[in-house]
Short mmCIF file of C-alpha atoms (C1' of nucleotides) in Angstrom, two decimals:
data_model
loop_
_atom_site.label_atom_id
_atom_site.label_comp_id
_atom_site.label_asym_id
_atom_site.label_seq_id
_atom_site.Cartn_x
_atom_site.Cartn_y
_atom_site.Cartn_z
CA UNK B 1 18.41 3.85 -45.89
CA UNK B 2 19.43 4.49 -42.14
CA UNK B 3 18.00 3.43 -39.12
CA UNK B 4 16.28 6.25 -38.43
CA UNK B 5 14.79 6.71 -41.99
CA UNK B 6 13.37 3.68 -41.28
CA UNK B 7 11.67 4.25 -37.96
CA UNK B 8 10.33 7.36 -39.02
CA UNK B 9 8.72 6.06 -42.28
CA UNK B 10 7.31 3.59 -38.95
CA UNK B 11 6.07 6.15 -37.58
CA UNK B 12 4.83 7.88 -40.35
CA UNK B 13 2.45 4.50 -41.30
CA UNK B 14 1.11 4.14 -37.81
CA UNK B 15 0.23 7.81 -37.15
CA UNK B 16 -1.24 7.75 -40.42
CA UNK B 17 -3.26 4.83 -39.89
CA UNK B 18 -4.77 6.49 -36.66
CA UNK B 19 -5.03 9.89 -38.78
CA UNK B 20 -2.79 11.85 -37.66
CA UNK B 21 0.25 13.69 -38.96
CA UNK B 22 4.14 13.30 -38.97
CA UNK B 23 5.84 16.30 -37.56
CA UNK B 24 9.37 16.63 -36.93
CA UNK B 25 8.29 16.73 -33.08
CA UNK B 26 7.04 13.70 -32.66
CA UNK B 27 9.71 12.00 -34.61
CA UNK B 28 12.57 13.66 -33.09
CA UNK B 29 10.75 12.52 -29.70
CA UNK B 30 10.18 8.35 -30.94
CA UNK B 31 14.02 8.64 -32.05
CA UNK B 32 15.28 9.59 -28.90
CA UNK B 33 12.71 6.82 -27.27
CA UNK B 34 14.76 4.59 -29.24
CA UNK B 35 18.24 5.96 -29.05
CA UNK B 36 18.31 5.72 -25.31
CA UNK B 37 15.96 2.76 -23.66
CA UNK B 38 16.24 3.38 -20.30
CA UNK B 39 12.64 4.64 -19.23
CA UNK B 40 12.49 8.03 -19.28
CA UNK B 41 10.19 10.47 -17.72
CA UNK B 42 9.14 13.13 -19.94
CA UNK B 43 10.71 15.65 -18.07
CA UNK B 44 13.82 13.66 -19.40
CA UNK B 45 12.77 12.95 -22.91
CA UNK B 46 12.24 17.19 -22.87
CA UNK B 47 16.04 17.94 -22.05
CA UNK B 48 17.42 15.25 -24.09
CA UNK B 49 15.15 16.66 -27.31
CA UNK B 50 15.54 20.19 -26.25
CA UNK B 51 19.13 19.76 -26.97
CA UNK B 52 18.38 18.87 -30.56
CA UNK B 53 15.53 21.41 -31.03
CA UNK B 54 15.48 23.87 -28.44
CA UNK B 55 12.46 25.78 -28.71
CA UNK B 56 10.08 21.87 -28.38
CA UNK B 57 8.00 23.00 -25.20
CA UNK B 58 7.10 20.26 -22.69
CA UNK B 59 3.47 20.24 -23.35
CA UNK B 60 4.62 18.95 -26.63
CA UNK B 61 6.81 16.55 -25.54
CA UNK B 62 4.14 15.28 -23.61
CA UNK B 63 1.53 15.62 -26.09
CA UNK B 64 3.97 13.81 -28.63
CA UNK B 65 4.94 11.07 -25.88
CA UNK B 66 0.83 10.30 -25.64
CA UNK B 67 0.31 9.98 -29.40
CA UNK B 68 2.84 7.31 -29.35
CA UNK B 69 1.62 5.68 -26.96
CA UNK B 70 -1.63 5.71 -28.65
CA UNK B 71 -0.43 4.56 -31.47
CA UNK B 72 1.14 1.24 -29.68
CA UNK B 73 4.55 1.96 -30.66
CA UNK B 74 5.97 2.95 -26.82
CA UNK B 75 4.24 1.77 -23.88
CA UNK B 76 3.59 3.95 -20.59
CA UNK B 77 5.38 2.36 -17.26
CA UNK B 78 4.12 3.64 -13.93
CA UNK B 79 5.84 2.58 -10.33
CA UNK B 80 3.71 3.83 -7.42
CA UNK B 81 3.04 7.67 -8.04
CA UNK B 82 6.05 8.45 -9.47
CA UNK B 83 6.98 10.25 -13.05
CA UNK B 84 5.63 8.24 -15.98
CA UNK B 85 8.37 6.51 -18.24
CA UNK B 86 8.49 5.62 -21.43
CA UNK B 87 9.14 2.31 -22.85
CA UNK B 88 9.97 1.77 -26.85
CA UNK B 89 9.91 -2.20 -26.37
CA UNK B 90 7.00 -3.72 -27.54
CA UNK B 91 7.95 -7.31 -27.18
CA UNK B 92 5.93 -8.71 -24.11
CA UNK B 93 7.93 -8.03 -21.55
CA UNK B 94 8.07 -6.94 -17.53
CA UNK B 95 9.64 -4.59 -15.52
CA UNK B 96 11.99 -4.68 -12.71
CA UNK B 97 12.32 -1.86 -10.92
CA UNK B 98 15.69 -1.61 -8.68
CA UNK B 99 14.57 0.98 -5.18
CA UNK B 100 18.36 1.72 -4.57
CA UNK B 101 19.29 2.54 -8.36
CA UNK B 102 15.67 3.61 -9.44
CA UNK B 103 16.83 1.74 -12.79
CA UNK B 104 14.10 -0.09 -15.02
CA UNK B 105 15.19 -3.48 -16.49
CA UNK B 106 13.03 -5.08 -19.01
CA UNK B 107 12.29 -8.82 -18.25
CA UNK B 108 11.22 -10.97 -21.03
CA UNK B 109 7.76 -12.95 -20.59
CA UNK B 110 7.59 -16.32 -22.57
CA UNK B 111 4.20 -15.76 -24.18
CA UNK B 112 3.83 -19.31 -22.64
CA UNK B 113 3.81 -17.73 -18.75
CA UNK B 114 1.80 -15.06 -19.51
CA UNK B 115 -0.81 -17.22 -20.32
CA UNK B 116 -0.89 -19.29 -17.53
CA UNK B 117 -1.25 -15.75 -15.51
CA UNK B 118 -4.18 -14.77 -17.52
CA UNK B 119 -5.62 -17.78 -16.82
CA UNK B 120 -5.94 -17.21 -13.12
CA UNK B 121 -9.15 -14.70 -14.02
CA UNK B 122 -12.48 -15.96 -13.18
CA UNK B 123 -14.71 -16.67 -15.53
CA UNK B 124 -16.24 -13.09 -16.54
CA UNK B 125 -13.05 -11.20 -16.39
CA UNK B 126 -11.69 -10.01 -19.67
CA UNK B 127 -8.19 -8.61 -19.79
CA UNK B 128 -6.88 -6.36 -22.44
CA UNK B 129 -3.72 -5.90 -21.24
CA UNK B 130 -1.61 -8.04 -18.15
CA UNK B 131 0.85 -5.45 -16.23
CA UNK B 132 3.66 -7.92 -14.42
CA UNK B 133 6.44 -5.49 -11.94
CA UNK B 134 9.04 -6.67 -9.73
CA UNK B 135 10.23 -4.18 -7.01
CA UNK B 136 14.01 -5.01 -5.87
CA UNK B 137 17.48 -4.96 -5.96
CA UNK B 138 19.44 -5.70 -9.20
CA UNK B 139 23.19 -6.93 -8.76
CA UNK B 140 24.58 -5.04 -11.68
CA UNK B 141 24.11 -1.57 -10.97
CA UNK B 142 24.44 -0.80 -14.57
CA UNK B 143 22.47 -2.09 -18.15
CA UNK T 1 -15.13 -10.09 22.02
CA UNK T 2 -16.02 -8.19 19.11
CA UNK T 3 -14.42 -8.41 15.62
CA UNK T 4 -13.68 -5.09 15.72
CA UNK T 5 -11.86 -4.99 19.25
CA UNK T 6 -9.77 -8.39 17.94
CA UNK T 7 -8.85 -6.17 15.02
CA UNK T 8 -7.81 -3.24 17.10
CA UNK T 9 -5.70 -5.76 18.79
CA UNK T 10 -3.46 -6.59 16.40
CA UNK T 11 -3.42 -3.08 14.80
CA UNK T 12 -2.22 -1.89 18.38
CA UNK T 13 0.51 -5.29 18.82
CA UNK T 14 1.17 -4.55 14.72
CA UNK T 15 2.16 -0.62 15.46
CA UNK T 16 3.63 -1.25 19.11
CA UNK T 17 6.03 -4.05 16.93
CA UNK T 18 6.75 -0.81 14.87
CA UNK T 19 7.12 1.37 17.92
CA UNK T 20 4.31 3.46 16.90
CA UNK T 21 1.20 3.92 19.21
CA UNK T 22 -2.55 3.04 18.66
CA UNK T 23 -4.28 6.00 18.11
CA UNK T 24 -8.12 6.58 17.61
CA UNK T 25 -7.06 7.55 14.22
CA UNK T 26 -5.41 5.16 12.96
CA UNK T 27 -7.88 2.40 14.48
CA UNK T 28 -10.76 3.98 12.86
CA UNK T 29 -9.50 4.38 9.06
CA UNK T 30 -8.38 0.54 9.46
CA UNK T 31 -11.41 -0.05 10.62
CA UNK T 32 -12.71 1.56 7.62
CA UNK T 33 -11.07 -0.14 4.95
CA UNK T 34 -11.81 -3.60 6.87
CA UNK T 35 -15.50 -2.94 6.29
CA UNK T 36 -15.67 -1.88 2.80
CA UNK T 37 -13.55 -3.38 0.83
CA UNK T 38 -13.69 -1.48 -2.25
CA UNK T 39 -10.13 -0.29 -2.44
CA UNK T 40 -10.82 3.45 -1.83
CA UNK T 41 -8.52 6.54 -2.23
CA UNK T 42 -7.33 8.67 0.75
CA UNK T 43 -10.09 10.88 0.06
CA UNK T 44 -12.78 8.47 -0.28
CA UNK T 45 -11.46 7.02 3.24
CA UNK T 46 -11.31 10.69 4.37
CA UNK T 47 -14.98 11.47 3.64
CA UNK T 48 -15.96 7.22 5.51
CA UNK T 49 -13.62 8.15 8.59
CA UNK T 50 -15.25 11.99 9.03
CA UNK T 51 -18.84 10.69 8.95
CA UNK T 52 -17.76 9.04 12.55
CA UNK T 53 -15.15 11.61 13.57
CA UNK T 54 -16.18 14.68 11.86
CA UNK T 55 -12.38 16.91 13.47
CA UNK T 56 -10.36 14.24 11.18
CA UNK T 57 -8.30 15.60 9.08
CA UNK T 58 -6.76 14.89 5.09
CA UNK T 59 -2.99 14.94 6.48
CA UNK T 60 -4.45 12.42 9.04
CA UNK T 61 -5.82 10.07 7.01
CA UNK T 62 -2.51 10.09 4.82
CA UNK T 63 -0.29 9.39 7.72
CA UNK T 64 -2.72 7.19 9.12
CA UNK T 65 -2.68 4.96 5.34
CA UNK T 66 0.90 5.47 5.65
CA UNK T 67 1.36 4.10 8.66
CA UNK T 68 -0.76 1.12 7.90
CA UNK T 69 1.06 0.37 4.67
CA UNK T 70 4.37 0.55 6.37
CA UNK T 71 3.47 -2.00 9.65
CA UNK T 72 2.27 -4.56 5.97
CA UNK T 73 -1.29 -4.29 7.11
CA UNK T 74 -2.55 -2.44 4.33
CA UNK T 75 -1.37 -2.40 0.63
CA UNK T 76 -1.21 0.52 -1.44
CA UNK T 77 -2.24 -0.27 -5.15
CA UNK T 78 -1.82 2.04 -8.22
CA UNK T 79 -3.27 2.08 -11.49
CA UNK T 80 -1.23 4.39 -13.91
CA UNK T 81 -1.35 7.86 -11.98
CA UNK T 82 -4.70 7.79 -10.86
CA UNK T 83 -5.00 8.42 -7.19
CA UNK T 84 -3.81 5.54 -4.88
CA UNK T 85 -6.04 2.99 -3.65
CA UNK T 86 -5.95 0.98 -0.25
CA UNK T 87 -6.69 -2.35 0.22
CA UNK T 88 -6.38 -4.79 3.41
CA UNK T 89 -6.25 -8.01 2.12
CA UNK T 90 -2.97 -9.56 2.73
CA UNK T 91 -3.25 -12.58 0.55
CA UNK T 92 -1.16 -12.73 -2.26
CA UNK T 93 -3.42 -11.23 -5.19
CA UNK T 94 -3.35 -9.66 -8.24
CA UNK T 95 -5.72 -6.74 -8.87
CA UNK T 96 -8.28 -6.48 -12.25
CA UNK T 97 -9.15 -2.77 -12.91
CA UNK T 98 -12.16 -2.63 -14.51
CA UNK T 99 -11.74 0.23 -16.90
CA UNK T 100 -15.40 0.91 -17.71
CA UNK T 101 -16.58 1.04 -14.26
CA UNK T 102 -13.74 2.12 -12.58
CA UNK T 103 -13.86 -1.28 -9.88
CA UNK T 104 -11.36 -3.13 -8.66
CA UNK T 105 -11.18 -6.46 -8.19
CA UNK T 106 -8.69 -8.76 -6.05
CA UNK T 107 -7.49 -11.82 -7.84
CA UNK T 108 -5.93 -14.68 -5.82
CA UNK T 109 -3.06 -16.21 -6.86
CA UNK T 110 -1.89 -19.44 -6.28
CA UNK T 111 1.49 -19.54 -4.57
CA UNK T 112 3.00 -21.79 -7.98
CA UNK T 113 1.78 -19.35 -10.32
CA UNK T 114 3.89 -16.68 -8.18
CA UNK T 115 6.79 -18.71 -8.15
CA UNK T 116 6.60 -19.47 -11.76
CA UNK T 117 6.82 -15.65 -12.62
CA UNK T 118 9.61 -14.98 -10.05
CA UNK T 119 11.68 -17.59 -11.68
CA UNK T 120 12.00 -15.84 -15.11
CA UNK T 121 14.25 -13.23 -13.51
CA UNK T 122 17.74 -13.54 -14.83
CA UNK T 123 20.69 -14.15 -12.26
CA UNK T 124 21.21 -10.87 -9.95
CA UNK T 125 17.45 -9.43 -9.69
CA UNK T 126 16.25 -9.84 -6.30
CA UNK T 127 12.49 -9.20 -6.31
CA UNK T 128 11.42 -8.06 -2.84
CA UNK T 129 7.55 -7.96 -4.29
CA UNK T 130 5.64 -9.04 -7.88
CA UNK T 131 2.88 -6.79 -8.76
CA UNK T 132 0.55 -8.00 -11.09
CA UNK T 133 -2.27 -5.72 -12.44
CA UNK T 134 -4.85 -6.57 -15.32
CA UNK T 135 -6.82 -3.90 -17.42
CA UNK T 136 -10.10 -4.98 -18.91
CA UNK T 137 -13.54 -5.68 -18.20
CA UNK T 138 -15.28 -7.80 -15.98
CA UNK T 139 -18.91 -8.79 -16.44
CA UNK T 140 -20.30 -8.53 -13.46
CA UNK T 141 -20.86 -4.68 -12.65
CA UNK T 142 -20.72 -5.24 -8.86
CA UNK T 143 -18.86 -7.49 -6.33
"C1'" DG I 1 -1.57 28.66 -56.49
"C1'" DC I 2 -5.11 30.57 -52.95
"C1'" DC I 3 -8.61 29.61 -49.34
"C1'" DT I 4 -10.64 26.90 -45.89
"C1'" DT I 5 -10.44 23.47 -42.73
"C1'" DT I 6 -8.19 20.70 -39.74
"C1'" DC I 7 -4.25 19.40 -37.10
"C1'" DT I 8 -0.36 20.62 -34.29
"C1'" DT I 9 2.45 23.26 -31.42
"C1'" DT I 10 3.28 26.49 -27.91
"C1'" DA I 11 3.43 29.16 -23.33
"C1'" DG I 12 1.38 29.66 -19.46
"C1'" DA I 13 -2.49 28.84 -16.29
"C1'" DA I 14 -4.89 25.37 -13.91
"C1'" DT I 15 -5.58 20.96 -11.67
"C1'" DA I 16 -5.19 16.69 -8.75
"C1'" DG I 17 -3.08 14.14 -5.49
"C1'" DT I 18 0.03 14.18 -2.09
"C1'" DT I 19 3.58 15.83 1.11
"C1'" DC I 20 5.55 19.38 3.98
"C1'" DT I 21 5.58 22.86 7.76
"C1'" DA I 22 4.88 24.67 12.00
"C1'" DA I 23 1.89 24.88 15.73
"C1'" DT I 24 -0.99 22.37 18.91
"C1'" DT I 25 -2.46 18.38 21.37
"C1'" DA I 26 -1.97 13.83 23.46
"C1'" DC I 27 0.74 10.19 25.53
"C1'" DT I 28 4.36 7.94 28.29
"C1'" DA I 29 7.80 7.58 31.59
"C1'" DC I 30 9.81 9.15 35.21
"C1'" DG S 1 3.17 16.92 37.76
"C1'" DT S 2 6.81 17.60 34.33
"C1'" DA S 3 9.79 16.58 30.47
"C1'" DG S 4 10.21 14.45 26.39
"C1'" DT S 5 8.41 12.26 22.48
"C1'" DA S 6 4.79 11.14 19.16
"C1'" DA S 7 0.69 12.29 16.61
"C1'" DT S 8 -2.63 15.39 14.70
"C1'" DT S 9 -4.08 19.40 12.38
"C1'" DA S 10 -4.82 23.27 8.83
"C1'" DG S 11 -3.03 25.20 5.36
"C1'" DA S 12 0.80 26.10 2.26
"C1'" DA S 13 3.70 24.01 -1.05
"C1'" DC S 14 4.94 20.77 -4.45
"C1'" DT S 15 5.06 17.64 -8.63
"C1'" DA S 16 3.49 15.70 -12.59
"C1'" DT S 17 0.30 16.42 -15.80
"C1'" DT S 18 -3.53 18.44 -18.47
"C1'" DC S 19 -6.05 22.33 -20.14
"C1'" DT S 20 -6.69 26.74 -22.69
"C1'" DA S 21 -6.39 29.86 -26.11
"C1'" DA S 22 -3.70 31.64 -29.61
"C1'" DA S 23 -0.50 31.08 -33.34
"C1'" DG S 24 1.58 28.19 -36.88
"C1'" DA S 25 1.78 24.41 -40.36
"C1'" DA S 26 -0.13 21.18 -43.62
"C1'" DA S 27 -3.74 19.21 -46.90
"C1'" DG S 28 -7.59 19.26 -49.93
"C1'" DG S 29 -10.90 21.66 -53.01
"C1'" DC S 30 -11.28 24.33 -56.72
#
DNA sequence: GCCTTTCTTTAGAATAGTTCTAATTACTAC
DNA sequence: GTAGTAATTAGAACTATTCTAAAGAAAGGC
């Protein structure tokens, strides 16, 4: 069984389990999440999946991209006001976010930090979700 | 001396350091956001500022929030893509967005904590800034 | 297997927030 | 005062995204 067999029987179990259906556009869309991690917008994630199935229109792609995300199998990255990208890694994990490249890195958070940041809240404050983004310069331009 | 002239003060030293100039304009939306601290949008600080100087502008007040972000007396604070938010507190903080009521909440952070997260960058990331930004619910409807 | 219902996709229009443009107005320095 | 620069203004333009309405695909009941 390949790879992507396997992520899209994935797929198919979580969509499922939120009701909803497996199409061949929103698999096509998680695979190409997955081929190429580098936090794409969706205007990028359309061209790349419009050269495997060319008639996909972008209000699927986004539509597709939002399910996902719904289903908590890619997670939504926002800098400032710019294009949202997409982000297959689940593992708990920050971003770095190099101005002169306008590359994303992942950064790794030892569950063991992020704790210790959560803790900072005031009594009365009940966080979901902690968001952790470092704006700079990365040495290696490339990853 | 009022505490409004001492903050027109440094707003005009802050700009003149800058080689901007003070303007009525740009003293009145800092103004603004130094006496409600709420973390409004543009528009919100649009519709403040033209209660008290009704020929104000939109394009004003966006060059004018601009400015301020850019002389590091004002930070500009995004949640996803919602609109931006301003906010003149120049402590290091973190912000909690309160997802049912919209609200958002500065969080200090102590110094250690900040240097804790910096240090799990790898070798070669140069963080300029840390953003930290937590999604949940706080208790307390107001603040 | 057909029919109904529900879900999904699609193209294009619409929207929100922000920036750009070009003209006017206000300062500042001489 | 005049020249040169900076700032403001109204409205157009722009970008990323969502909405709308119609068409297409899949699943369940019988």
């Amino acid at each position: 069984m390949s790879i992507a067999t396997l992520n899209a029987a994935a797929l198919a179990q979580r969509l499922a389990d939120s009701g909803l259906r497996a199409t061949p556009q929103r698999e096509i869309v998680y695979d190409m999440l997955l081929k190429k991690r580098d936090h794409p917008t969706a205007d990028e994630v359309f061209a790349r999946v419009k050269a495997a199935r060319p008639t996909i229109s972008l209000a699927t792609v986004y539509n597709c991209l939002q399910t996902l995300v719904s289903c908590d199998l890619v997670r939504a990255v926002n800098f400032e006001r710019g294009p949202t990208r997409y982000c297959p890694n689940l593992r708990p994990h920050a971003h770095f976010h190099d101005e002169k490249s306008g590359q994303t890195h992942d950064i790794d958070l030892p569950p063991r930090l992020l704790e210790k940041v959560r803790s900072v809240l005031p009594r009365g404050f009940a966080a979901k979700s902690v968001e952790i983004t470092f704006h700079g310069q990365a040495r290696h331009a490339s990853r």
